[in-house]
mmCIF file of C-alpha atoms in Angstrom:
data_model
loop_
_atom_site.group_PDB
_atom_site.id
_atom_site.type_symbol
_atom_site.label_atom_id
_atom_site.label_comp_id
_atom_site.label_asym_id
_atom_site.label_seq_id
_atom_site.Cartn_x
_atom_site.Cartn_y
_atom_site.Cartn_z
ATOM 1 C CA MET J 1 121.116 119.692 101.895
ATOM 2 C CA THR J 2 117.625 119.751 100.418
ATOM 3 C CA THR J 3 117.280 118.338 96.917
ATOM 4 C CA GLY J 4 113.624 119.125 96.427
ATOM 5 C CA ALA J 5 112.849 115.427 95.975
ATOM 6 C CA PRO J 6 109.762 114.202 97.810
ATOM 7 C CA ALA J 7 110.380 112.438 101.089
ATOM 8 C CA VAL J 8 109.656 108.717 101.123
ATOM 9 C CA GLU J 9 108.240 107.901 104.512
ATOM 10 C CA PRO J 10 109.788 105.061 106.526
ATOM 11 C CA SER J 11 107.802 103.384 109.302
ATOM 12 C CA ALA J 12 108.841 106.023 111.814
ATOM 13 C CA GLY J 13 107.146 108.747 109.739
ATOM 14 C CA VAL J 14 103.836 106.959 109.310
ATOM 15 C CA GLU J 15 102.048 109.547 111.447
ATOM 16 C CA ARG J 16 102.662 112.063 108.641
ATOM 17 C CA TRP J 17 100.654 110.095 106.072
ATOM 18 C CA ARG J 18 98.406 107.746 108.085
ATOM 19 C CA PRO J 19 95.542 110.323 108.237
ATOM 20 C CA ALA J 20 95.349 110.117 104.420
ATOM 21 C CA VAL J 21 93.859 106.625 104.815
ATOM 22 C CA ASP J 22 90.684 108.362 106.035
ATOM 23 C CA ASP J 23 90.585 110.865 103.162
ATOM 24 C CA PRO J 24 88.180 109.567 100.478
ATOM 25 C CA VAL J 25 89.824 111.683 97.759
ATOM 26 C CA VAL J 26 93.291 110.268 98.510
ATOM 27 C CA VAL J 27 91.927 106.725 98.801
ATOM 28 C CA ALA J 28 90.086 107.022 95.467
ATOM 29 C CA ARG J 29 93.277 108.255 93.813
ATOM 30 C CA PHE J 30 95.209 105.318 95.311
ATOM 31 C CA VAL J 31 92.590 102.769 94.209
ATOM 32 C CA GLY J 32 92.770 104.218 90.697
ATOM 33 C CA PHE J 33 96.360 102.964 90.439
ATOM 34 C CA VAL J 34 95.504 99.398 91.536
ATOM 35 C CA HIS J 35 94.533 96.748 88.984
ATOM 36 C CA ARG J 36 92.811 93.881 90.783
ATOM 37 C CA SER J 37 93.298 90.484 89.240
ATOM 38 C CA PRO J 38 92.406 87.073 90.695
ATOM 39 C CA GLY J 39 95.969 86.721 92.016
ATOM 40 C CA CYS J 40 97.915 89.884 92.693
ATOM 41 C CA TRP J 41 96.596 93.423 92.737
ATOM 42 C CA TRP J 42 99.077 95.198 90.477
ATOM 43 C CA TRP J 43 100.307 98.765 90.940
ATOM 44 C CA THR J 44 100.087 100.838 87.751
ATOM 45 C CA GLY J 45 101.553 104.100 89.055
ATOM 46 C CA ALA J 46 105.105 105.244 89.736
ATOM 47 C CA LEU J 47 107.692 102.640 90.727
ATOM 48 C CA SER J 48 110.733 102.705 92.974
ATOM 49 C CA SER J 49 114.094 101.331 91.898
ATOM 50 C CA CYS J 50 113.192 98.009 93.555
ATOM 51 C CA GLY J 51 109.770 97.709 91.899
ATOM 52 C CA HIS J 52 107.610 98.886 94.784
ATOM 53 C CA GLY J 53 104.795 101.271 94.013
ATOM 54 C CA ARG J 54 105.312 104.919 94.936
ATOM 55 C CA PHE J 55 102.237 106.907 95.914
ATOM 56 C CA TRP J 56 102.162 110.651 96.461
ATOM 57 C CA VAL J 57 99.890 111.122 99.463
ATOM 58 C CA ARG J 58 100.262 114.878 99.096
ATOM 59 C CA ALA J 59 102.730 117.303 97.551
ATOM 60 C CA GLY J 60 106.231 116.457 98.727
ATOM 61 C CA LEU J 61 105.268 113.252 100.549
ATOM 62 C CA VAL J 62 105.574 109.818 98.965
ATOM 63 C CA VAL J 63 104.659 106.532 100.622
ATOM 64 C CA ILE J 64 105.502 103.009 99.513
ATOM 65 C CA ALA J 65 102.204 101.970 97.953
ATOM 66 C CA HIS J 66 101.851 98.545 99.551
ATOM 67 C CA ARG J 67 102.244 100.156 102.986
ATOM 68 C CA PHE J 68 99.291 102.407 102.159
ATOM 69 C CA ALA J 69 97.302 99.359 100.990
ATOM 70 C CA TYR J 70 98.064 97.563 104.249
ATOM 71 C CA ALA J 71 97.040 100.621 106.287
ATOM 72 C CA LEU J 72 93.748 100.781 104.354
ATOM 73 C CA ALA J 73 93.029 97.130 105.114
ATOM 74 C CA HIS J 74 94.132 97.366 108.754
ATOM 75 C CA PRO J 75 93.099 100.863 109.891
ATOM 76 C CA ASP J 76 93.462 100.168 113.604
ATOM 77 C CA ALA J 77 96.672 98.127 113.472
ATOM 78 C CA ALA J 78 100.152 99.479 113.960
ATOM 79 C CA LEU J 79 102.092 99.516 110.717
ATOM 80 C CA PRO J 80 104.865 96.887 110.862
ATOM 81 C CA GLU J 81 108.471 97.883 110.263
ATOM 82 C CA VAL J 82 108.567 95.698 107.147
ATOM 83 C CA LEU J 83 105.815 94.194 105.015
ATOM 84 C CA ALA J 84 106.825 91.086 103.108
ATOM 85 C CA HIS J 85 105.146 90.169 99.829
ATOM 86 C CA THR J 86 104.172 86.515 100.261
ATOM 87 C CA CYS J 87 103.586 86.403 96.487
ATOM 88 C CA ASP J 88 107.100 87.803 95.858
ATOM 89 C CA GLU J 89 105.671 90.430 93.475
ATOM 90 C CA SER J 90 107.129 93.774 94.527
ATOM 91 C CA SER J 91 104.306 95.785 92.942
ATOM 92 C CA CYS J 92 101.473 93.756 94.497
ATOM 93 C CA GLN J 93 98.990 95.741 96.607
ATOM 94 C CA LYS J 94 96.721 92.895 97.739
ATOM 95 C CA PRO J 95 96.533 93.038 101.555
ATOM 96 C CA ALA J 96 96.211 89.238 101.754
ATOM 97 C CA HIS J 97 99.648 89.004 100.069
ATOM 98 C CA LEU J 98 101.321 91.308 102.619
ATOM 99 C CA ALA J 99 102.676 89.959 105.890
ATOM 100 C CA PRO J 100 104.332 91.739 108.815
ATOM 101 C CA SER J 101 108.032 90.970 108.917
ATOM 102 C CA ASP J 102 111.381 92.413 109.932
ATOM 103 C CA PRO J 103 114.461 93.145 107.817
ATOM 104 C CA ASP J 104 116.317 89.954 108.751
ATOM 105 C CA ASP J 105 113.375 87.621 108.157
ATOM 106 C CA ASN J 106 112.415 89.390 104.932
ATOM 107 C CA ARG J 107 115.960 88.985 103.610
ATOM 108 C CA ALA J 108 116.097 85.327 104.715
ATOM 109 C CA GLN J 109 112.821 84.609 102.902
ATOM 110 C CA TRP J 110 114.162 86.332 99.775
ATOM 111 C CA VAL J 111 117.328 84.216 99.868
ATOM 112 C CA ALA J 112 115.326 81.019 100.457
ATOM 113 C CA ARG J 113 112.925 81.631 97.552
ATOM 114 C CA ARG J 114 115.304 83.314 95.096
ATOM 115 C CA SER J 115 116.436 79.992 93.651
ATOM 116 C CA THR J 116 112.959 78.473 93.208
ATOM 117 C CA PRO J 117 112.271 77.867 89.490
ATOM 118 C CA GLY J 118 109.484 80.135 88.283
ATOM 119 C CA SER J 119 109.795 82.508 91.230
ATOM 120 C CA PRO J 120 109.221 86.200 90.479
ATOM 121 C CA LEU J 121 112.491 86.758 92.339
ATOM 122 C CA ARG J 122 114.363 85.057 89.466
ATOM 123 C CA ASP J 123 113.097 87.465 86.808
ATOM 124 C CA THR J 124 115.990 88.402 84.518
ATOM 125 C CA ARG J 125 114.719 91.995 84.346
ATOM 126 C CA GLY J 126 114.979 92.479 88.102
ATOM 127 C CA ALA J 127 112.116 93.509 90.363
ATOM 128 C CA ARG J 128 111.721 96.983 88.859
ATOM 129 C CA GLY J 129 111.925 95.683 85.290
ATOM 130 C CA ARG J 130 109.291 93.059 86.036
ATOM 131 C CA ALA J 131 106.988 95.582 87.731
ATOM 132 C CA ALA J 132 107.451 98.057 84.857
ATOM 133 C CA ALA J 133 106.652 95.374 82.265
ATOM 134 C CA VAL J 134 103.476 94.322 84.087
ATOM 135 C CA ARG J 135 102.467 97.973 84.512
ATOM 136 C CA ALA J 136 103.033 98.646 80.794
ATOM 137 C CA ALA J 137 100.968 95.599 79.841
ATOM 138 C CA LEU J 138 98.077 96.661 82.067
ATOM 139 C CA ARG J 139 98.154 100.246 80.827
ATOM 140 C CA THR J 140 97.845 99.058 77.214
ATOM 141 C CA GLY J 141 95.250 96.331 77.785
ATOM 142 C CA GLY J 142 97.809 93.530 77.704
ATOM 143 C CA ASP J 143 98.123 90.380 79.763
ATOM 144 C CA ALA J 144 99.843 90.923 83.115
ATOM 145 C CA SER J 145 100.548 87.212 83.601
ATOM 146 C CA ALA J 146 102.209 86.841 80.205
ATOM 147 C CA SER J 147 104.219 89.984 80.808
ATOM 148 C CA ALA J 148 105.367 88.717 84.198
ATOM 149 C CA ALA J 149 106.274 85.298 82.801
ATOM 150 C CA ALA J 150 108.327 86.822 79.976
ATOM 151 C CA GLY J 151 111.208 87.539 82.358
ATOM 152 C CA ALA J 152 111.715 83.965 83.509
ATOM 153 C CA PRO J 153 115.225 82.636 82.969
ATOM 154 C CA ALA J 154 115.473 80.202 80.041
ATOM 155 C CA VAL J 155 116.597 77.480 82.430
ATOM 156 C CA ASP J 156 113.221 77.738 84.231
ATOM 157 C CA ALA J 157 111.226 76.775 81.118
ATOM 158 C CA GLY J 158 109.327 73.583 81.828
ATOM 159 C CA GLN J 159 110.668 73.305 85.365
ATOM 160 C CA GLY J 160 107.921 72.060 87.616
ATOM 161 C CA SER J 161 108.060 71.385 91.296
ATOM 162 C CA LEU J 162 109.845 68.211 92.359
ATOM 163 C CA TRP J 163 107.064 67.406 94.808
#
């Protein structure tokens, strides 16, 4: 049954959107949604339910934005099945913060870092809520870092590293 919703391309469908990486009009449109800061490069466009950027490559075809960013940075490399955000920010587009992974390792890393005080993974708003708050701050000239920090659990306040 067709719902009319745009298809989100998994790794297996990369050949449908990979040519867009060479299209300067598509690339310029993508770059227009990326806010580069000294740390993360924040996505300011549409968001998925888990806080990942959604980028319409063309009518009816949506790609997960950080996968497009990785393909731009690594034009000759095969696109990995999973790209992990080493910064734990689901809306980050910075290629240096994206690492090839697999579903099991990505989940294990999430579990291992989820309990770290101050981790983006602990945000009380969830990944999408955090990404939406940062996006809203950037769109209105606000502070992305302050917006991101606003979702930290109260118990994390003042918690530094033990070593």
